[in-house]
């Protein structure tokens, strides 16, 4: 694990490491003799619990289920966390999951979807360093996929995969779409047409149709052409979050 991964693991451990076994119902287990290194992330020393399995307390809370560790109900795709040195914010739509984390001091618990927390962090990120995590299926490799963000403009979303998000592009795109009050369907059609032209994926007849779509959109909403030219191509991570943030409540 590289230095950035170790730093992220340390930040995660600050909030969840010491509390992991109580949260997972494993606090009564007796130590396992001879276990000094985590089989998941390789952590040693104070971060390793030496419990009845060969995984550290961080790995238990992140992965939840592998090598015989039972899966707590909250370890699915239904929760997300924003973690800083000063506070932790967790969101889930499961009341059971919220109850499991009520013992965490200084942790803000909210009944919301993971996407709502992620959108909030992208549009108004806290002061770095911070971690943004979306928890999916139990995965023994996830500890090596924790990343801390050291900039408000380049944000890592950790989880089953690591998404590298240009948050500045997301904020600029959302601001432009909001100012222009572009209907969602019109924006989707225009961006799809512009992307097809930019990628050269269409035959001549298709290109003509795509150009006409953009021209028609410009007639309906003057200035939309410049907006779609400045936006990330459709299919990109940044485009996905621009659309999510722009039309979340519509």
PDB file of C-alpha atoms in Angstrom:
ATOM      1  CA  UNK A   1       0.000   0.000   0.000  1.00  0.00           C
ATOM      2  CA  UNK A   2       1.439   3.410  -0.956  1.00  0.00           C
ATOM      3  CA  UNK A   3       1.782   6.394   1.376  1.00  0.00           C
ATOM      4  CA  UNK A   4      -1.525   7.949   0.275  1.00  0.00           C
ATOM      5  CA  UNK A   5      -3.301   4.673   0.928  1.00  0.00           C
ATOM      6  CA  UNK A   6      -1.730   4.451   4.371  1.00  0.00           C
ATOM      7  CA  UNK A   7      -2.788   8.026   5.140  1.00  0.00           C
ATOM      8  CA  UNK A   8      -6.348   7.233   4.098  1.00  0.00           C
ATOM      9  CA  UNK A   9      -6.354   4.107   6.233  1.00  0.00           C
ATOM     10  CA  UNK A  10      -5.151   6.145   9.211  1.00  0.00           C
ATOM     11  CA  UNK A  11      -7.948   8.670   8.736  1.00  0.00           C
ATOM     12  CA  UNK A  12     -10.529   5.909   8.464  1.00  0.00           C
ATOM     13  CA  UNK A  13      -9.093   4.184  11.526  1.00  0.00           C
ATOM     14  CA  UNK A  14      -9.378   7.400  13.531  1.00  0.00           C
ATOM     15  CA  UNK A  15     -13.164   7.146  13.322  1.00  0.00           C
ATOM     16  CA  UNK A  16     -13.954   3.479  12.942  1.00  0.00           C
ATOM     17  CA  UNK A  17     -10.975   1.393  14.038  1.00  0.00           C
ATOM     18  CA  UNK A  18     -11.370   1.475  17.807  1.00  0.00           C
ATOM     19  CA  UNK A  19     -15.131   1.072  17.612  1.00  0.00           C
ATOM     20  CA  UNK A  20     -15.281  -1.642  14.967  1.00  0.00           C
ATOM     21  CA  UNK A  21     -15.785  -4.714  17.092  1.00  0.00           C
ATOM     22  CA  UNK A  22     -18.486  -3.181  19.241  1.00  0.00           C
ATOM     23  CA  UNK A  23     -20.337  -2.077  16.113  1.00  0.00           C
ATOM     24  CA  UNK A  24     -19.967  -5.492  14.506  1.00  0.00           C
ATOM     25  CA  UNK A  25     -20.901  -7.423  17.620  1.00  0.00           C
ATOM     26  CA  UNK A  26     -17.458  -8.962  17.958  1.00  0.00           C
ATOM     27  CA  UNK A  27     -16.309  -7.293  21.170  1.00  0.00           C
ATOM     28  CA  UNK A  28     -16.632 -10.496  23.198  1.00  0.00           C
ATOM     29  CA  UNK A  29     -14.244 -12.543  21.082  1.00  0.00           C
ATOM     30  CA  UNK A  30     -11.047 -13.722  22.661  1.00  0.00           C
ATOM     31  CA  UNK A  31      -7.700 -12.851  21.052  1.00  0.00           C
ATOM     32  CA  UNK A  32      -6.295 -15.188  18.446  1.00  0.00           C
ATOM     33  CA  UNK A  33      -2.781 -16.190  19.350  1.00  0.00           C
ATOM     34  CA  UNK A  34      -0.017 -15.482  16.872  1.00  0.00           C
ATOM     35  CA  UNK A  35      -1.966 -13.021  14.686  1.00  0.00           C
ATOM     36  CA  UNK A  36       0.093  -9.848  14.288  1.00  0.00           C
ATOM     37  CA  UNK A  37      -0.672  -8.672  10.758  1.00  0.00           C
ATOM     38  CA  UNK A  38      -3.963  -8.080   8.977  1.00  0.00           C
ATOM     39  CA  UNK A  39      -4.588 -10.445   6.087  1.00  0.00           C
ATOM     40  CA  UNK A  40      -6.612  -7.745   4.330  1.00  0.00           C
ATOM     41  CA  UNK A  41      -4.608  -4.512   4.398  1.00  0.00           C
ATOM     42  CA  UNK A  42      -1.376  -5.688   6.056  1.00  0.00           C
ATOM     43  CA  UNK A  43      -1.710  -3.331   9.038  1.00  0.00           C
ATOM     44  CA  UNK A  44       0.318  -4.151  12.143  1.00  0.00           C
ATOM     45  CA  UNK A  45       0.664  -2.810  15.654  1.00  0.00           C
ATOM     46  CA  UNK A  46      -2.038  -0.630  17.234  1.00  0.00           C
ATOM     47  CA  UNK A  47      -4.350  -0.924  14.238  1.00  0.00           C
ATOM     48  CA  UNK A  48      -4.462  -4.690  14.493  1.00  0.00           C
ATOM     49  CA  UNK A  49      -6.882  -6.173  16.974  1.00  0.00           C
ATOM     50  CA  UNK A  50      -5.703  -9.756  17.233  1.00  0.00           C
ATOM     51  CA  UNK A  51      -9.308 -10.966  17.415  1.00  0.00           C
ATOM     52  CA  UNK A  52     -10.561 -14.405  16.498  1.00  0.00           C
ATOM     53  CA  UNK A  53      -9.971 -13.777  12.805  1.00  0.00           C
ATOM     54  CA  UNK A  54      -6.924 -12.585  10.898  1.00  0.00           C
ATOM     55  CA  UNK A  55      -8.319  -9.174   9.908  1.00  0.00           C
ATOM     56  CA  UNK A  56      -7.848  -5.808  11.565  1.00  0.00           C
ATOM     57  CA  UNK A  57     -10.678  -3.719  12.974  1.00  0.00           C
ATOM     58  CA  UNK A  58     -10.607  -1.393   9.967  1.00  0.00           C
ATOM     59  CA  UNK A  59     -11.037  -4.261   7.530  1.00  0.00           C
ATOM     60  CA  UNK A  60     -13.952  -5.592   9.548  1.00  0.00           C
ATOM     61  CA  UNK A  61     -15.888  -2.342   9.281  1.00  0.00           C
ATOM     62  CA  UNK A  62     -15.043  -1.753   5.624  1.00  0.00           C
ATOM     63  CA  UNK A  63     -15.406  -5.224   4.172  1.00  0.00           C
ATOM     64  CA  UNK A  64     -17.832  -6.761   6.605  1.00  0.00           C
ATOM     65  CA  UNK A  65     -17.837 -10.289   5.294  1.00  0.00           C
ATOM     66  CA  UNK A  66     -15.095 -12.598   4.135  1.00  0.00           C
ATOM     67  CA  UNK A  67     -13.106 -15.450   5.576  1.00  0.00           C
ATOM     68  CA  UNK A  68     -15.927 -16.398   7.908  1.00  0.00           C
ATOM     69  CA  UNK A  69     -16.726 -12.946   9.292  1.00  0.00           C
ATOM     70  CA  UNK A  70     -20.486 -12.485   9.438  1.00  0.00           C
ATOM     71  CA  UNK A  71     -21.916  -9.588   7.479  1.00  0.00           C
ATOM     72  CA  UNK A  72     -23.488  -6.822   9.582  1.00  0.00           C
ATOM     73  CA  UNK A  73     -26.702  -5.585   8.005  1.00  0.00           C
ATOM     74  CA  UNK A  74     -25.270  -2.144   7.254  1.00  0.00           C
ATOM     75  CA  UNK A  75     -22.415  -3.450   5.087  1.00  0.00           C
ATOM     76  CA  UNK A  76     -24.186  -3.182   1.779  1.00  0.00           C
ATOM     77  CA  UNK A  77     -24.566  -0.515  -0.888  1.00  0.00           C
ATOM     78  CA  UNK A  78     -26.926   1.514   1.248  1.00  0.00           C
ATOM     79  CA  UNK A  79     -24.617   3.874   3.086  1.00  0.00           C
ATOM     80  CA  UNK A  80     -21.882   6.419   2.525  1.00  0.00           C
ATOM     81  CA  UNK A  81     -19.517   8.407   4.702  1.00  0.00           C
ATOM     82  CA  UNK A  82     -17.680  11.723   4.567  1.00  0.00           C
ATOM     83  CA  UNK A  83     -14.788  11.663   7.012  1.00  0.00           C
ATOM     84  CA  UNK A  84     -12.519  14.505   8.118  1.00  0.00           C
ATOM     85  CA  UNK A  85     -10.146  14.762  11.091  1.00  0.00           C
ATOM     86  CA  UNK A  86     -12.805  16.839  12.884  1.00  0.00           C
ATOM     87  CA  UNK A  87     -16.073  15.073  12.065  1.00  0.00           C
ATOM     88  CA  UNK A  88     -17.694  12.149  10.300  1.00  0.00           C
ATOM     89  CA  UNK A  89     -20.962  12.303   8.389  1.00  0.00           C
ATOM     90  CA  UNK A  90     -22.842   9.125   7.516  1.00  0.00           C
ATOM     91  CA  UNK A  91     -25.969   8.687   5.426  1.00  0.00           C
ATOM     92  CA  UNK A  92     -28.186   5.681   4.852  1.00  0.00           C
ATOM     93  CA  UNK A  93     -31.814   4.940   4.105  1.00  0.00           C
ATOM     94  CA  UNK A  94     -31.796   2.136   6.690  1.00  0.00           C
ATOM     95  CA  UNK A  95     -32.863   2.991  10.226  1.00  0.00           C
ATOM     96  CA  UNK A  96     -31.086  -0.158  11.431  1.00  0.00           C
ATOM     97  CA  UNK A  97     -27.847   1.125   9.950  1.00  0.00           C
ATOM     98  CA  UNK A  98     -28.297   4.503  11.627  1.00  0.00           C
ATOM     99  CA  UNK A  99     -28.817   2.832  14.998  1.00  0.00           C
ATOM    100  CA  UNK A 100     -25.566   0.888  14.559  1.00  0.00           C
ATOM    101  CA  UNK A 101     -23.556   4.116  14.397  1.00  0.00           C
ATOM    102  CA  UNK A 102     -25.290   6.163  17.096  1.00  0.00           C
ATOM    103  CA  UNK A 103     -22.436   5.462  19.512  1.00  0.00           C
ATOM    104  CA  UNK A 104     -19.974   7.429  17.364  1.00  0.00           C
ATOM    105  CA  UNK A 105     -19.243  10.814  19.001  1.00  0.00           C
ATOM    106  CA  UNK A 106     -19.116  13.869  16.718  1.00  0.00           C
ATOM    107  CA  UNK A 107     -20.686  11.858  13.903  1.00  0.00           C
ATOM    108  CA  UNK A 108     -23.598  13.392  12.028  1.00  0.00           C
ATOM    109  CA  UNK A 109     -26.076  10.665  11.058  1.00  0.00           C
ATOM    110  CA  UNK A 110     -28.660  11.344   8.365  1.00  0.00           C
ATOM    111  CA  UNK A 111     -31.468   9.318   6.811  1.00  0.00           C
ATOM    112  CA  UNK A 112     -30.537   9.942   3.168  1.00  0.00           C
ATOM    113  CA  UNK A 113     -29.220   8.147   0.112  1.00  0.00           C
ATOM    114  CA  UNK A 114     -25.479   7.743  -0.486  1.00  0.00           C
ATOM    115  CA  UNK A 115     -25.786   9.879  -3.633  1.00  0.00           C
ATOM    116  CA  UNK A 116     -27.156  12.786  -1.620  1.00  0.00           C
ATOM    117  CA  UNK A 117     -24.055  12.834   0.570  1.00  0.00           C
ATOM    118  CA  UNK A 118     -21.738  12.469  -2.424  1.00  0.00           C
ATOM    119  CA  UNK A 119     -23.428  15.335  -4.281  1.00  0.00           C
ATOM    120  CA  UNK A 120     -23.182  17.529  -1.194  1.00  0.00           C
ATOM    121  CA  UNK A 121     -19.458  16.784  -0.893  1.00  0.00           C
ATOM    122  CA  UNK A 122     -18.774  17.497  -4.573  1.00  0.00           C
ATOM    123  CA  UNK A 123     -20.628  20.811  -4.558  1.00  0.00           C
ATOM    124  CA  UNK A 124     -19.455  21.993  -1.152  1.00  0.00           C
ATOM    125  CA  UNK A 125     -16.435  19.949  -0.041  1.00  0.00           C
ATOM    126  CA  UNK A 126     -14.951  20.349   3.446  1.00  0.00           C
ATOM    127  CA  UNK A 127     -11.419  21.530   4.046  1.00  0.00           C
ATOM    128  CA  UNK A 128      -8.887  18.832   3.057  1.00  0.00           C
ATOM    129  CA  UNK A 129      -7.879  16.250   3.951  1.00  0.00           C
ATOM    130  CA  UNK A 130     -11.098  14.261   3.854  1.00  0.00           C
ATOM    131  CA  UNK A 131     -12.417  10.926   2.657  1.00  0.00           C
ATOM    132  CA  UNK A 132     -15.569  10.247   0.672  1.00  0.00           C
ATOM    133  CA  UNK A 133     -16.656   6.598   0.733  1.00  0.00           C
ATOM    134  CA  UNK A 134     -19.562   4.724  -0.837  1.00  0.00           C
ATOM    135  CA  UNK A 135     -19.923   1.269   0.680  1.00  0.00           C
ATOM    136  CA  UNK A 136     -20.909  -1.527  -1.663  1.00  0.00           C
ATOM    137  CA  UNK A 137     -20.605  -5.276  -1.471  1.00  0.00           C
ATOM    138  CA  UNK A 138     -18.212  -6.821   1.031  1.00  0.00           C
ATOM    139  CA  UNK A 139     -14.781  -6.873  -0.528  1.00  0.00           C
ATOM    140  CA  UNK A 140     -11.540  -7.985   1.083  1.00  0.00           C
ATOM    141  CA  UNK A 141      -9.534  -5.663  -1.168  1.00  0.00           C
ATOM    142  CA  UNK A 142     -11.366  -2.484  -0.260  1.00  0.00           C
ATOM    143  CA  UNK A 143      -8.846  -1.402   2.379  1.00  0.00           C
ATOM    144  CA  UNK A 144      -6.259  -0.952  -0.372  1.00  0.00           C
ATOM    145  CA  UNK A 145      -8.815   1.179  -2.253  1.00  0.00           C
ATOM    146  CA  UNK A 146      -9.294   3.866   0.369  1.00  0.00           C
ATOM    147  CA  UNK A 147      -8.123   7.277  -0.843  1.00  0.00           C
ATOM    148  CA  UNK A 148      -8.056  10.602   0.952  1.00  0.00           C
ATOM    149  CA  UNK A 149      -8.666  13.835  -0.961  1.00  0.00           C
ATOM    150  CA  UNK A 150      -6.195  16.680  -0.483  1.00  0.00           C
ATOM    151  CA  UNK A 151      -7.923  19.161  -2.789  1.00  0.00           C
ATOM    152  CA  UNK A 152     -11.449  20.483  -3.169  1.00  0.00           C
ATOM    153  CA  UNK A 153     -11.087  20.262  -6.942  1.00  0.00           C
ATOM    154  CA  UNK A 154      -9.853  16.671  -7.256  1.00  0.00           C
ATOM    155  CA  UNK A 155     -11.941  14.349  -5.104  1.00  0.00           C
ATOM    156  CA  UNK A 156     -11.582  10.593  -4.713  1.00  0.00           C
ATOM    157  CA  UNK A 157     -14.676   8.478  -4.146  1.00  0.00           C
ATOM    158  CA  UNK A 158     -13.542   5.272  -2.463  1.00  0.00           C
ATOM    159  CA  UNK A 159     -15.405   1.988  -2.415  1.00  0.00           C
ATOM    160  CA  UNK A 160     -15.583  -1.120  -4.570  1.00  0.00           C
ATOM    161  CA  UNK A 161     -13.730   1.007  -7.126  1.00  0.00           C
ATOM    162  CA  UNK A 162     -11.861   4.317  -6.845  1.00  0.00           C
ATOM    163  CA  UNK A 163     -13.453   7.158  -8.797  1.00  0.00           C
ATOM    164  CA  UNK A 164     -11.257  10.178  -9.475  1.00  0.00           C
ATOM    165  CA  UNK A 165     -13.630  13.123  -9.894  1.00  0.00           C
ATOM    166  CA  UNK A 166     -12.767  16.577 -11.203  1.00  0.00           C
ATOM    167  CA  UNK A 167     -15.116  18.333  -8.801  1.00  0.00           C
ATOM    168  CA  UNK A 168     -14.340  21.747 -10.281  1.00  0.00           C
ATOM    169  CA  UNK A 169     -15.811  20.610 -13.612  1.00  0.00           C
ATOM    170  CA  UNK A 170     -18.835  19.267 -11.799  1.00  0.00           C
ATOM    171  CA  UNK A 171     -19.433  22.545  -9.961  1.00  0.00           C
ATOM    172  CA  UNK A 172     -18.880  24.629 -13.103  1.00  0.00           C
ATOM    173  CA  UNK A 173     -21.251  22.412 -15.091  1.00  0.00           C
ATOM    174  CA  UNK A 174     -23.971  22.505 -12.440  1.00  0.00           C
ATOM    175  CA  UNK A 175     -23.673  26.296 -12.166  1.00  0.00           C
ATOM    176  CA  UNK A 176     -24.001  26.744 -15.935  1.00  0.00           C
ATOM    177  CA  UNK A 177     -26.981  24.390 -16.228  1.00  0.00           C
ATOM    178  CA  UNK A 178     -28.719  26.020 -13.266  1.00  0.00           C
ATOM    179  CA  UNK A 179     -28.209  29.581 -14.546  1.00  0.00           C
ATOM    180  CA  UNK A 180     -29.546  28.680 -17.983  1.00  0.00           C
ATOM    181  CA  UNK A 181     -32.438  26.616 -16.569  1.00  0.00           C
ATOM    182  CA  UNK A 182     -31.906  23.934 -19.191  1.00  0.00           C
ATOM    183  CA  UNK A 183     -34.578  21.190 -19.233  1.00  0.00           C
ATOM    184  CA  UNK A 184     -33.033  17.804 -18.489  1.00  0.00           C
ATOM    185  CA  UNK A 185     -34.198  16.090 -21.682  1.00  0.00           C
ATOM    186  CA  UNK A 186     -32.934  18.932 -23.859  1.00  0.00           C
ATOM    187  CA  UNK A 187     -29.524  18.861 -22.186  1.00  0.00           C
ATOM    188  CA  UNK A 188     -29.230  15.080 -22.504  1.00  0.00           C
ATOM    189  CA  UNK A 189     -30.103  15.153 -26.201  1.00  0.00           C
ATOM    190  CA  UNK A 190     -27.722  18.022 -26.919  1.00  0.00           C
ATOM    191  CA  UNK A 191     -24.771  16.535 -25.020  1.00  0.00           C
ATOM    192  CA  UNK A 192     -25.321  13.127 -26.634  1.00  0.00           C
ATOM    193  CA  UNK A 193     -25.304  14.698 -30.086  1.00  0.00           C
ATOM    194  CA  UNK A 194     -22.232  16.808 -29.378  1.00  0.00           C
ATOM    195  CA  UNK A 195     -20.376  13.815 -27.935  1.00  0.00           C
ATOM    196  CA  UNK A 196     -21.193  11.701 -30.988  1.00  0.00           C
ATOM    197  CA  UNK A 197     -19.832  14.420 -33.271  1.00  0.00           C
ATOM    198  CA  UNK A 198     -16.706  14.911 -31.164  1.00  0.00           C
ATOM    199  CA  UNK A 199     -15.967  11.189 -31.125  1.00  0.00           C
ATOM    200  CA  UNK A 200     -16.617  10.726 -34.831  1.00  0.00           C
ATOM    201  CA  UNK A 201     -18.765   7.685 -34.201  1.00  0.00           C
ATOM    202  CA  UNK A 202     -21.553   8.426 -36.686  1.00  0.00           C
ATOM    203  CA  UNK A 203     -21.889   8.078 -40.460  1.00  0.00           C
ATOM    204  CA  UNK A 204     -22.591  11.255 -42.418  1.00  0.00           C
ATOM    205  CA  UNK A 205     -26.367  10.923 -42.090  1.00  0.00           C
ATOM    206  CA  UNK A 206     -26.046  10.500 -38.339  1.00  0.00           C
ATOM    207  CA  UNK A 207     -23.716  13.494 -38.088  1.00  0.00           C
ATOM    208  CA  UNK A 208     -26.199  15.667 -39.927  1.00  0.00           C
ATOM    209  CA  UNK A 209     -28.955  14.605 -37.538  1.00  0.00           C
ATOM    210  CA  UNK A 210     -26.737  15.309 -34.522  1.00  0.00           C
ATOM    211  CA  UNK A 211     -25.845  18.764 -35.857  1.00  0.00           C
ATOM    212  CA  UNK A 212     -29.524  19.496 -36.429  1.00  0.00           C
ATOM    213  CA  UNK A 213     -30.341  18.458 -32.863  1.00  0.00           C
ATOM    214  CA  UNK A 214     -27.825  20.982 -31.562  1.00  0.00           C
ATOM    215  CA  UNK A 215     -29.113  23.708 -33.881  1.00  0.00           C
ATOM    216  CA  UNK A 216     -32.700  23.078 -32.757  1.00  0.00           C
ATOM    217  CA  UNK A 217     -31.595  23.217 -29.127  1.00  0.00           C
ATOM    218  CA  UNK A 218     -29.887  26.561 -29.729  1.00  0.00           C
ATOM    219  CA  UNK A 219     -33.107  27.951 -31.171  1.00  0.00           C
ATOM    220  CA  UNK A 220     -35.071  26.788 -28.132  1.00  0.00           C
ATOM    221  CA  UNK A 221     -32.455  28.001 -25.653  1.00  0.00           C
ATOM    222  CA  UNK A 222     -29.879  30.454 -27.017  1.00  0.00           C
ATOM    223  CA  UNK A 223     -26.460  29.879 -25.473  1.00  0.00           C
ATOM    224  CA  UNK A 224     -26.878  26.156 -24.848  1.00  0.00           C
ATOM    225  CA  UNK A 225     -24.252  25.321 -27.484  1.00  0.00           C
ATOM    226  CA  UNK A 226     -21.496  27.014 -25.508  1.00  0.00           C
ATOM    227  CA  UNK A 227     -22.613  25.242 -22.350  1.00  0.00           C
ATOM    228  CA  UNK A 228     -22.532  21.763 -23.861  1.00  0.00           C
ATOM    229  CA  UNK A 229     -19.156  22.472 -25.458  1.00  0.00           C
ATOM    230  CA  UNK A 230     -17.750  23.232 -22.021  1.00  0.00           C
ATOM    231  CA  UNK A 231     -19.227  20.114 -20.414  1.00  0.00           C
ATOM    232  CA  UNK A 232     -17.476  16.738 -20.034  1.00  0.00           C
ATOM    233  CA  UNK A 233     -18.420  14.152 -22.644  1.00  0.00           C
ATOM    234  CA  UNK A 234     -21.388  11.935 -21.936  1.00  0.00           C
ATOM    235  CA  UNK A 235     -20.387   8.747 -20.148  1.00  0.00           C
ATOM    236  CA  UNK A 236     -17.691  10.416 -18.065  1.00  0.00           C
ATOM    237  CA  UNK A 237     -17.821  10.405 -14.273  1.00  0.00           C
ATOM    238  CA  UNK A 238     -18.023  14.201 -14.230  1.00  0.00           C
ATOM    239  CA  UNK A 239     -20.992  14.232 -16.644  1.00  0.00           C
ATOM    240  CA  UNK A 240     -22.816  11.698 -14.465  1.00  0.00           C
ATOM    241  CA  UNK A 241     -22.476  13.883 -11.375  1.00  0.00           C
ATOM    242  CA  UNK A 242     -23.357  17.093 -13.208  1.00  0.00           C
ATOM    243  CA  UNK A 243     -26.636  15.513 -14.258  1.00  0.00           C
ATOM    244  CA  UNK A 244     -27.260  14.068 -10.802  1.00  0.00           C
ATOM    245  CA  UNK A 245     -26.566  17.364  -9.021  1.00  0.00           C
ATOM    246  CA  UNK A 246     -28.454  19.512 -11.523  1.00  0.00           C
ATOM    247  CA  UNK A 247     -31.662  17.503 -11.498  1.00  0.00           C
ATOM    248  CA  UNK A 248     -31.641  15.861  -8.068  1.00  0.00           C
ATOM    249  CA  UNK A 249     -34.786  17.609  -6.878  1.00  0.00           C
ATOM    250  CA  UNK A 250     -36.575  17.908 -10.208  1.00  0.00           C
TER     251      UNK A 250
END
